Coordinates of C-alpha atoms and ligand atoms in Angstrom, one line a residue:
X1 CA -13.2 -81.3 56.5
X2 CA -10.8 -79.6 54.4
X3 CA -14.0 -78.0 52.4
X4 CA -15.7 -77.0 55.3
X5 CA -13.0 -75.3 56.1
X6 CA -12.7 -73.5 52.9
X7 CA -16.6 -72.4 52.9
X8 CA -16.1 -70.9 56.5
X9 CA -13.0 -69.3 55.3
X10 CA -15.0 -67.6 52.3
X11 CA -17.6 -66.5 54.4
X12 CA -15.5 -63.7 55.9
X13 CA -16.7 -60.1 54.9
X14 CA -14.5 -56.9 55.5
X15 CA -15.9 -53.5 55.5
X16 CA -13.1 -51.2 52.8
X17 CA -13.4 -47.3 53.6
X18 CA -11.4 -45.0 51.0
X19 CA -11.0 -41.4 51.7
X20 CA -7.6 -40.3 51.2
X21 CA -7.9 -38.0 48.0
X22 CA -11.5 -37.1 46.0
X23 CA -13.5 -40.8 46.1
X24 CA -15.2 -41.4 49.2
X25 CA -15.8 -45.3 48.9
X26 CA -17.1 -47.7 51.2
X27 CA -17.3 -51.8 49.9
X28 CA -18.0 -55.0 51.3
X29 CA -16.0 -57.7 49.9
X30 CA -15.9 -61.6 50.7
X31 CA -12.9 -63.5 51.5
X32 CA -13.4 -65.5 47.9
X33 CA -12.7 -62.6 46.4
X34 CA -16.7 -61.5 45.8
X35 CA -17.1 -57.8 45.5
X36 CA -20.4 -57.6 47.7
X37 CA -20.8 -53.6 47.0
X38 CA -18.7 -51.0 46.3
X39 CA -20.1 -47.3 46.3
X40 CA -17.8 -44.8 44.7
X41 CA -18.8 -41.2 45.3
X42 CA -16.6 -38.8 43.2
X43 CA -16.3 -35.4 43.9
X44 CA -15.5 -34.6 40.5
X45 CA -18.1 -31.5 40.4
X46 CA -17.1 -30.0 43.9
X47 CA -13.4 -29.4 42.9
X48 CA -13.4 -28.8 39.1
X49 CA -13.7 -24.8 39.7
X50 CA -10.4 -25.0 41.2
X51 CA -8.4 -27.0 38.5
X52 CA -8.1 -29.5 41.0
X53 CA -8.8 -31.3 44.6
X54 CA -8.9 -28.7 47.2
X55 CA -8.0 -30.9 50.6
X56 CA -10.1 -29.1 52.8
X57 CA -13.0 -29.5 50.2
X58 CA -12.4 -33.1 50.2
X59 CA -11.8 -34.1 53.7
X60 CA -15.7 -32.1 54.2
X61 CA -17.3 -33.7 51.2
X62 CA -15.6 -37.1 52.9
X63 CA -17.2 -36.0 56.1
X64 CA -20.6 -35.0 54.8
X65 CA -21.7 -38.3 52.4
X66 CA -19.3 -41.4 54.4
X67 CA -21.9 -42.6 56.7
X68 CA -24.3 -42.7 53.8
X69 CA -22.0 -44.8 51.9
X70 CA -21.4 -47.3 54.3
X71 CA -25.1 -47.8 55.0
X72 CA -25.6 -48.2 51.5
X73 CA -22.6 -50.6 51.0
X74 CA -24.2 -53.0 53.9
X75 CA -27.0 -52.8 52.4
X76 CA -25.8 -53.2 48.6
X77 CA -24.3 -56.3 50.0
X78 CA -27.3 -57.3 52.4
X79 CA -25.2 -57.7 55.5
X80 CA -25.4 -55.9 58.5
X81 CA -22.5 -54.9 61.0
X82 CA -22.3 -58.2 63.0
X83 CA -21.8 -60.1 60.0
X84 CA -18.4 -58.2 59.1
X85 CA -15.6 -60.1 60.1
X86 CA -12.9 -57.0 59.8
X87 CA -13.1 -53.5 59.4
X88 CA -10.3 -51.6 56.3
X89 CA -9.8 -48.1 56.2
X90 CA -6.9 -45.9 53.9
X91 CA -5.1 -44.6 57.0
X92 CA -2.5 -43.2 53.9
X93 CA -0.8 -42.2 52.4
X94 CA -2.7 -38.8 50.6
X95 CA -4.3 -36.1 51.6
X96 CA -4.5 -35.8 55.8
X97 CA -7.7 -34.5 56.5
X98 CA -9.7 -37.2 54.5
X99 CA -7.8 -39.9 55.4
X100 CA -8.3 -38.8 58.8
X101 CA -11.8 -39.0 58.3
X102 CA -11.8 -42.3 56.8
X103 CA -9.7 -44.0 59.5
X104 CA -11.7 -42.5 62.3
X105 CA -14.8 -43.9 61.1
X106 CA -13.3 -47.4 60.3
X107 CA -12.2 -47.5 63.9
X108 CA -15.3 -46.1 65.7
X109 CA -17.1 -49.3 63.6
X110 CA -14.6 -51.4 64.9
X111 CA -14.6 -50.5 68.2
X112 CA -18.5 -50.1 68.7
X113 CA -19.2 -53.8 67.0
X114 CA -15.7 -55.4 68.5
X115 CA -14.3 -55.8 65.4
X116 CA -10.6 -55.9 64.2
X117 CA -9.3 -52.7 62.2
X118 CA -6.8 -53.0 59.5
X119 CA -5.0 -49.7 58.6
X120 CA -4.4 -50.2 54.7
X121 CA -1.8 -48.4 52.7
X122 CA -3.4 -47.0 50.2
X123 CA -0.9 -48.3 47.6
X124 CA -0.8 -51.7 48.6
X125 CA -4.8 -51.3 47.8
X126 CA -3.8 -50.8 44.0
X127 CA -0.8 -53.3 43.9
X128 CA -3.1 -55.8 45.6
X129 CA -6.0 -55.5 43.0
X130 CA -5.0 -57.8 41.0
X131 CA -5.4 -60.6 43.5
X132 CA -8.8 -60.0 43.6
X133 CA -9.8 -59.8 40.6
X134 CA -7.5 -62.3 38.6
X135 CA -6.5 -64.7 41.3
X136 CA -2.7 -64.1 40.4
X137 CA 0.2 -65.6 42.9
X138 CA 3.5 -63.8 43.9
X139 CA 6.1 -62.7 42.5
X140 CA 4.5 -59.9 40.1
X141 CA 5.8 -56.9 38.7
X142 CA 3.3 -53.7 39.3
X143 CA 3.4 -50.4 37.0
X144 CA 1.6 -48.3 39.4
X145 CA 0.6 -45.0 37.9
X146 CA -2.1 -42.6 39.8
X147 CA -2.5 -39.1 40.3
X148 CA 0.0 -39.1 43.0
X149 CA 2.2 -41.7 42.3
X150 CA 4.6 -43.3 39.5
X151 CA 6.2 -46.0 40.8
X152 CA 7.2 -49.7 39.5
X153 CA 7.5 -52.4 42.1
X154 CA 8.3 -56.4 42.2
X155 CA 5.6 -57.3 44.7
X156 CA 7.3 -60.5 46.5
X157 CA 4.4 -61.2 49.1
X158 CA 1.7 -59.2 51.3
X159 CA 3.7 -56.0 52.9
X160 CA 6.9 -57.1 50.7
X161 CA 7.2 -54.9 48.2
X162 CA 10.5 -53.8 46.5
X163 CA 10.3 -50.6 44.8
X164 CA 12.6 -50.8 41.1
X165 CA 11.9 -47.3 40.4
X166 CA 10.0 -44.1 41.0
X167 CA 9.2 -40.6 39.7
X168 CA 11.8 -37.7 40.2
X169 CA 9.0 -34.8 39.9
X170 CA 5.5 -35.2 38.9
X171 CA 3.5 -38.4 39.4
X172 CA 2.2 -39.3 35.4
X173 CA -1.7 -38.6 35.9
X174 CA -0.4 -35.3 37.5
X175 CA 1.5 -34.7 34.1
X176 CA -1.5 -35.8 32.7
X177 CA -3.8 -33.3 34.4
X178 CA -1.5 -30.2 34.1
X179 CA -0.8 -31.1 30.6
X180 CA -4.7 -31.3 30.0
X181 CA -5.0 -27.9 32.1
X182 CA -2.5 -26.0 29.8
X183 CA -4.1 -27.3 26.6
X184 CA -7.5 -25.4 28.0
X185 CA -9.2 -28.8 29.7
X186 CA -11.3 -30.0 32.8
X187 CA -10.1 -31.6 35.4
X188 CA -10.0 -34.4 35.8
X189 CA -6.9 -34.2 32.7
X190 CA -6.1 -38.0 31.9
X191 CA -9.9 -39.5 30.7
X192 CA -10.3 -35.6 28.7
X193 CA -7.0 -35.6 27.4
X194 CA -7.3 -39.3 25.8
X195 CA -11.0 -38.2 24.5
X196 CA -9.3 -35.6 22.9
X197 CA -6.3 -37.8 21.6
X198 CA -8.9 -40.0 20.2
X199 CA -10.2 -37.1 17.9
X200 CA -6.5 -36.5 16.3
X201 CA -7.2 -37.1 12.3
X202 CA -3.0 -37.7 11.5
X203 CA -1.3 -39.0 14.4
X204 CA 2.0 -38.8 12.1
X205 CA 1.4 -35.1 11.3
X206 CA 0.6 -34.9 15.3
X207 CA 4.3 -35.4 16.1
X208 CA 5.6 -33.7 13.7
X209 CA 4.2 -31.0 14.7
X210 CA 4.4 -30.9 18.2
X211 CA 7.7 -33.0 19.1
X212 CA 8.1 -33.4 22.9
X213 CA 11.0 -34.8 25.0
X214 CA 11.4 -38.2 26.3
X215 CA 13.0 -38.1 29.8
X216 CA 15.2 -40.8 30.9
X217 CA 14.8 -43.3 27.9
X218 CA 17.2 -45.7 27.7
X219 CA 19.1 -44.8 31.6
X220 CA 20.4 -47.9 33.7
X221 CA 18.3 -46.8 36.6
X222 CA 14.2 -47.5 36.6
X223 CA 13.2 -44.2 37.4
X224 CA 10.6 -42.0 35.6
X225 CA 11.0 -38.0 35.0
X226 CA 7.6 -35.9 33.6
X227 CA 8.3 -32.2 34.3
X228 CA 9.8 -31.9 30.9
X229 CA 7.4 -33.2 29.5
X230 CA 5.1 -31.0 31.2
X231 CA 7.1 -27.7 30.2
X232 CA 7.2 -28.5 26.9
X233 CA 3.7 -28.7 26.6
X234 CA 3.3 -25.5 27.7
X235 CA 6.2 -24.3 25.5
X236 CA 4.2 -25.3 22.4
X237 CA 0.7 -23.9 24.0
X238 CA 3.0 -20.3 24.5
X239 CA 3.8 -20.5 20.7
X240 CA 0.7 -21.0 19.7
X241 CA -1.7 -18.1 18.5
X242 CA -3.2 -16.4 21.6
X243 CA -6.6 -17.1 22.7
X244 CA -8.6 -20.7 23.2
X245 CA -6.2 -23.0 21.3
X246 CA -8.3 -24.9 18.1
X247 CA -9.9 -28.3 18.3
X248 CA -7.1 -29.5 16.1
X249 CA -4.9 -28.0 17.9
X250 CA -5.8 -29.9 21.1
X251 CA -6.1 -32.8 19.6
X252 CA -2.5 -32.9 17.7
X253 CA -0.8 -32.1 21.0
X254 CA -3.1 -34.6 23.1
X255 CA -2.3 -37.4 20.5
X256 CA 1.6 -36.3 20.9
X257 CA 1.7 -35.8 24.4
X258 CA -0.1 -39.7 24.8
X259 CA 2.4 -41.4 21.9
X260 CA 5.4 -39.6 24.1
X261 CA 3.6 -41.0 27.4
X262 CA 3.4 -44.6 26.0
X263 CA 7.1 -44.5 24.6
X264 CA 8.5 -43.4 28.0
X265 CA 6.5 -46.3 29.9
X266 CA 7.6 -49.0 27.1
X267 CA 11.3 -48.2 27.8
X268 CA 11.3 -47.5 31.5
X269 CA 8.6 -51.2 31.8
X270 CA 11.5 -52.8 29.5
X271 CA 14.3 -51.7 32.0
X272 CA 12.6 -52.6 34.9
X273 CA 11.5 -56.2 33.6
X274 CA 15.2 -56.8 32.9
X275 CA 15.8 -56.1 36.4
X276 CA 12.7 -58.3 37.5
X277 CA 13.9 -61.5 35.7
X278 CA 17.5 -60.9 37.3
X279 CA 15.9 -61.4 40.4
X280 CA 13.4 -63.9 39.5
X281 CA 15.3 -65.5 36.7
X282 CA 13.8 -67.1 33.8
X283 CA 15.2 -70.6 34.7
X284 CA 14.0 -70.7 37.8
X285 CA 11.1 -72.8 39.4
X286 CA 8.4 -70.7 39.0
X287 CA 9.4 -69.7 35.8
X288 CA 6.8 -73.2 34.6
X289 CA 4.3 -69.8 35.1
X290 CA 5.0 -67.0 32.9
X291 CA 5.7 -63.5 34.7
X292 CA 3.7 -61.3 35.1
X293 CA 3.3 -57.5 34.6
X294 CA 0.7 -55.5 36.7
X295 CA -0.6 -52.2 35.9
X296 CA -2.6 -50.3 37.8
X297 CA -3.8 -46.5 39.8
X298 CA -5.9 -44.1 38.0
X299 CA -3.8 -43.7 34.4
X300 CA -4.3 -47.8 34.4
X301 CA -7.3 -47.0 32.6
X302 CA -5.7 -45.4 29.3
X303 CA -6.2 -47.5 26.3
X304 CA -3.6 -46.2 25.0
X305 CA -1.0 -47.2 27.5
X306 CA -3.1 -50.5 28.3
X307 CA -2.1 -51.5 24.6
X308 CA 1.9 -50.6 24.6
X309 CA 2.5 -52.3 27.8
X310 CA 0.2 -55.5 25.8
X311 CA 3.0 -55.8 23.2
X312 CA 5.5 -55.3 25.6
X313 CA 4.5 -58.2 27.5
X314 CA 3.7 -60.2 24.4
X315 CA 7.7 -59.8 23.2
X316 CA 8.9 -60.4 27.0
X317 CA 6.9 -63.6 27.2
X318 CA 4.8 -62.8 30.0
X319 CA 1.2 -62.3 31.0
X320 CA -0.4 -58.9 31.2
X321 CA -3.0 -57.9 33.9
X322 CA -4.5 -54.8 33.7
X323 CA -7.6 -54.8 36.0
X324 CA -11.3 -53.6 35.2
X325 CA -11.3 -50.3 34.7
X326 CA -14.0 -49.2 37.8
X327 CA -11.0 -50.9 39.9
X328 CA -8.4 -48.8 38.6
X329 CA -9.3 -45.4 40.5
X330 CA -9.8 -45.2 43.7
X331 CA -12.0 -47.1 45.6
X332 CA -13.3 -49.3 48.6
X333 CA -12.8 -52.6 47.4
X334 CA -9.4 -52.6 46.9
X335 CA -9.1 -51.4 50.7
X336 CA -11.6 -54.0 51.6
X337 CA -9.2 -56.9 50.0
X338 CA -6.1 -55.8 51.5
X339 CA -8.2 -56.5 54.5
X340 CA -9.0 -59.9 53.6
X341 CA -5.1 -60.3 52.7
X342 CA -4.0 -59.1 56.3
X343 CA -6.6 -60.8 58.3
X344 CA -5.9 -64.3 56.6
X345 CA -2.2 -63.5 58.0
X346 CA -3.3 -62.6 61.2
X347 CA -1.8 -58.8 60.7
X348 CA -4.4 -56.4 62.8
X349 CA -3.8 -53.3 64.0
X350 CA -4.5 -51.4 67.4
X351 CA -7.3 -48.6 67.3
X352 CA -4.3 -46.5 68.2
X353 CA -2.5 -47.0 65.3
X354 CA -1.8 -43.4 63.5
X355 CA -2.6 -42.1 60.2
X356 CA 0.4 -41.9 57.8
X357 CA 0.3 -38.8 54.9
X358 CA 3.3 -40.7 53.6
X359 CA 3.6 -44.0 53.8
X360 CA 6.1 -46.0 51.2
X361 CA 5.4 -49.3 49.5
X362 CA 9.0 -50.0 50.1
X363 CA 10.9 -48.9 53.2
X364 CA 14.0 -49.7 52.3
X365 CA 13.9 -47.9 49.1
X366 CA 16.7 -45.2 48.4
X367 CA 16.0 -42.0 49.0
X368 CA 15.3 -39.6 45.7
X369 CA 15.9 -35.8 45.3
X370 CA 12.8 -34.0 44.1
X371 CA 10.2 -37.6 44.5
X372 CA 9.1 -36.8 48.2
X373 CA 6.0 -37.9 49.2
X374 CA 5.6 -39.7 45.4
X375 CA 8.2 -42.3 46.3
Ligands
LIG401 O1 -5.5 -43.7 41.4 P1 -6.4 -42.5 41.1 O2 -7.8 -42.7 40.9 O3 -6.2 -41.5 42.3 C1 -4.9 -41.3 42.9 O4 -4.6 -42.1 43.9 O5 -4.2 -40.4 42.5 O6 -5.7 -41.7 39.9 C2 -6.2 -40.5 39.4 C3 -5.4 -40.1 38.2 C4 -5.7 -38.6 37.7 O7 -4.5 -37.9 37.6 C5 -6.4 -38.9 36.4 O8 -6.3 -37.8 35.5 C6 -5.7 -40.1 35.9 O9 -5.6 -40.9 37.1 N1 -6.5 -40.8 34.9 C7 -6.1 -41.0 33.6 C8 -7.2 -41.6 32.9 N2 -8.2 -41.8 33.8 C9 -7.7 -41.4 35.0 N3 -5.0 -40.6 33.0 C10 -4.9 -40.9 31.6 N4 -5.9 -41.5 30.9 C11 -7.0 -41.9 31.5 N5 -8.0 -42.5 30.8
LIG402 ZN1 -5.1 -44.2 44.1

């Protein structure tokens, strides 16, 4: 009984839809945690004259390739409509207009099939990812770092998040882009300015040369600061001799810039897992499981920071789960399990339910100065 059960259960398939900054995604993903399809459409080439995503670029681009997506995600998957069981759109937090788009076409679906809708916070979609692809059980701690957020979390439960700290100014991939813009690279910064961290030839030399501040190491609180970081970057860029900077030079201040980067997040992950065994401490019962630390969003995917939050763990006993790197930025399949997360709890929402440009992890969070729509 109890299996037939289960192979029902597992049959469920949601329909993710991701549109709230420059991926349009669309995935189907089973309730076993199978990844059906997952079509990620960047729209890397459409913004990279600007320097960065243009939101009325995006929420067109969103507009003009979505339905194709979804048609080929069914198909990807070999489903059609009636076998969805749920419908998952990003209804935010991020840019308006494509989230707009993406929750409007989630709930026409819905409505024209009779299906249920689940408006997904976009966050939870990146906290959550490591359910679906590692299996892991509450309580976890989550580094979340992405183009628009910085934020570290102890997720408790589905919706129960408690946010440890947050960024004051700039979200880290946002350092990481301007930083990468200043130093005469593409967008997107973070995957260019690692490339070009990879080329340094004396790392030691490196950071000699181009020393850079390290904001907040060693405070009480968990919170992250990166502007500083950011204006001394361009500082050295200033002092530099005018024109295109040199290979080398690019590379010495990438290398720095990423050492600085990994040395912030080791202190600030070290604080905050303090914090995370006060609340969940050592001795208790489901300390028989070591702890866990999370880290995912878009900067997830730097080796570099992969491997000093690796030996962190190692020293603080815990495990480490840093999820495949094509689930790291954005897309439909971490939308599509936070569907298969609510709709196992029963948590649907109405087709009236609104789309939210900010929408925090943790409402009960205090407020910061200067983090706005990042916190
Ligand atoms: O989560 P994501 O795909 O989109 C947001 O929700 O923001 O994150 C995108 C961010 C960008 O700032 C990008 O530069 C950064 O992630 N990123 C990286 C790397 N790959 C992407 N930053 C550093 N190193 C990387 N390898
Ligand atoms: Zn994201």
């Amino acid at each position: 009984m109890e299996n037939k059960m289960e192979s029902h259960i597992s049959k469920k398939l949601v329909l993710g839809i991701e549109t709230s900054c420059d991926e349009t995604s669309a995935a189907i993903v089973r309730s076993d945690g199978t990844i059906l399809s997952n079509l990620v459409l960047s729209q890397l080439s459409e913004h990279e004259a600007f320097g960065g995503v243009v939101p009325e670029i995006a929420a067109r681009a969103h507009l003009d390739h979505l339905d194709r997506l979804i048609r080929g995600a069914l198909e990807g998957a070999e489903v059609d409509f009636h076998d969805l069981s749920a419908v998952a759109a990003t209804c935010g937090p991020g840019l308006i207009g494509g989230v707009m788009v993406g929750m409007m076409a989630g709930k026409a679906i819905a409505s024209a099939h009779k299906l249920p809708f689940i408006a997904v916070n976009h966050l939870e979609g990146h906290v959550l990812t490591p359910r679906l692809t590692d299996k892991i059980e509450f309580p976890y701690l989550v580094l979340l770092v992405s183009g628009g957020h910085t934020q570290i979390l102890v997720a408790d439960g589905v919706g129960q998040y408690r946010r440890l700290g947050t960024t004051l100014d700039d979200a880290l991939g946002e350092c990481f882009d301007k930083s990468a813009k200043l130093m005469g690279l593409g967008y997107p910064g973070g995957p260019n300015l690692e490339k070009m961290a990879d080329q340094c030839a004396d790392g030691q030399a490196a950071i000699r040369r181009f020393p850079l501040p390290r904001p907040m190491l060693g405070r009480e609180e968990c919170d992250f600061s990166f502007s500083g970081l950011k204006t001394a970057v361009r500082n050295h860029v200033e002092k530099l001799p005018s024109g295109d900077l040199s290979p080398q030079d690019i590379a010495d201040l990438a290398y720095a810039f990423q050492m600085t980067v990994g040395e912030i997040l080791k202190d600030r992950c070290a604080r905050s897992i303090e914090e995370f065994f006060r609340i969940y401490p050592q001795s208790s019962h489901f300390a028989a499981k070591p702890a866990k630390l999370v880290v995912c969003g878009g900067v997830a995917a730097n080796k570099h920071i992969r491997d000093v939050l690796q030996g962190l763990t190692k020293t603080a006993k815990m495990d480490f789960i840093a999820p495949p790197l094509e689930l790291c930025s954005d897309n439909g399949a971490m939308i599509a399990w936070v569907g298969v997360e609510k709709l196992a709890l029963g948590e649907l929402d109405g087709l009236d339910v609104a789309a939210r440009p900010r929408w925090p992890l943790d409402p009960n969070a205090e407020k910061k100065i200067g983090a706005g729509v990042k916190a």
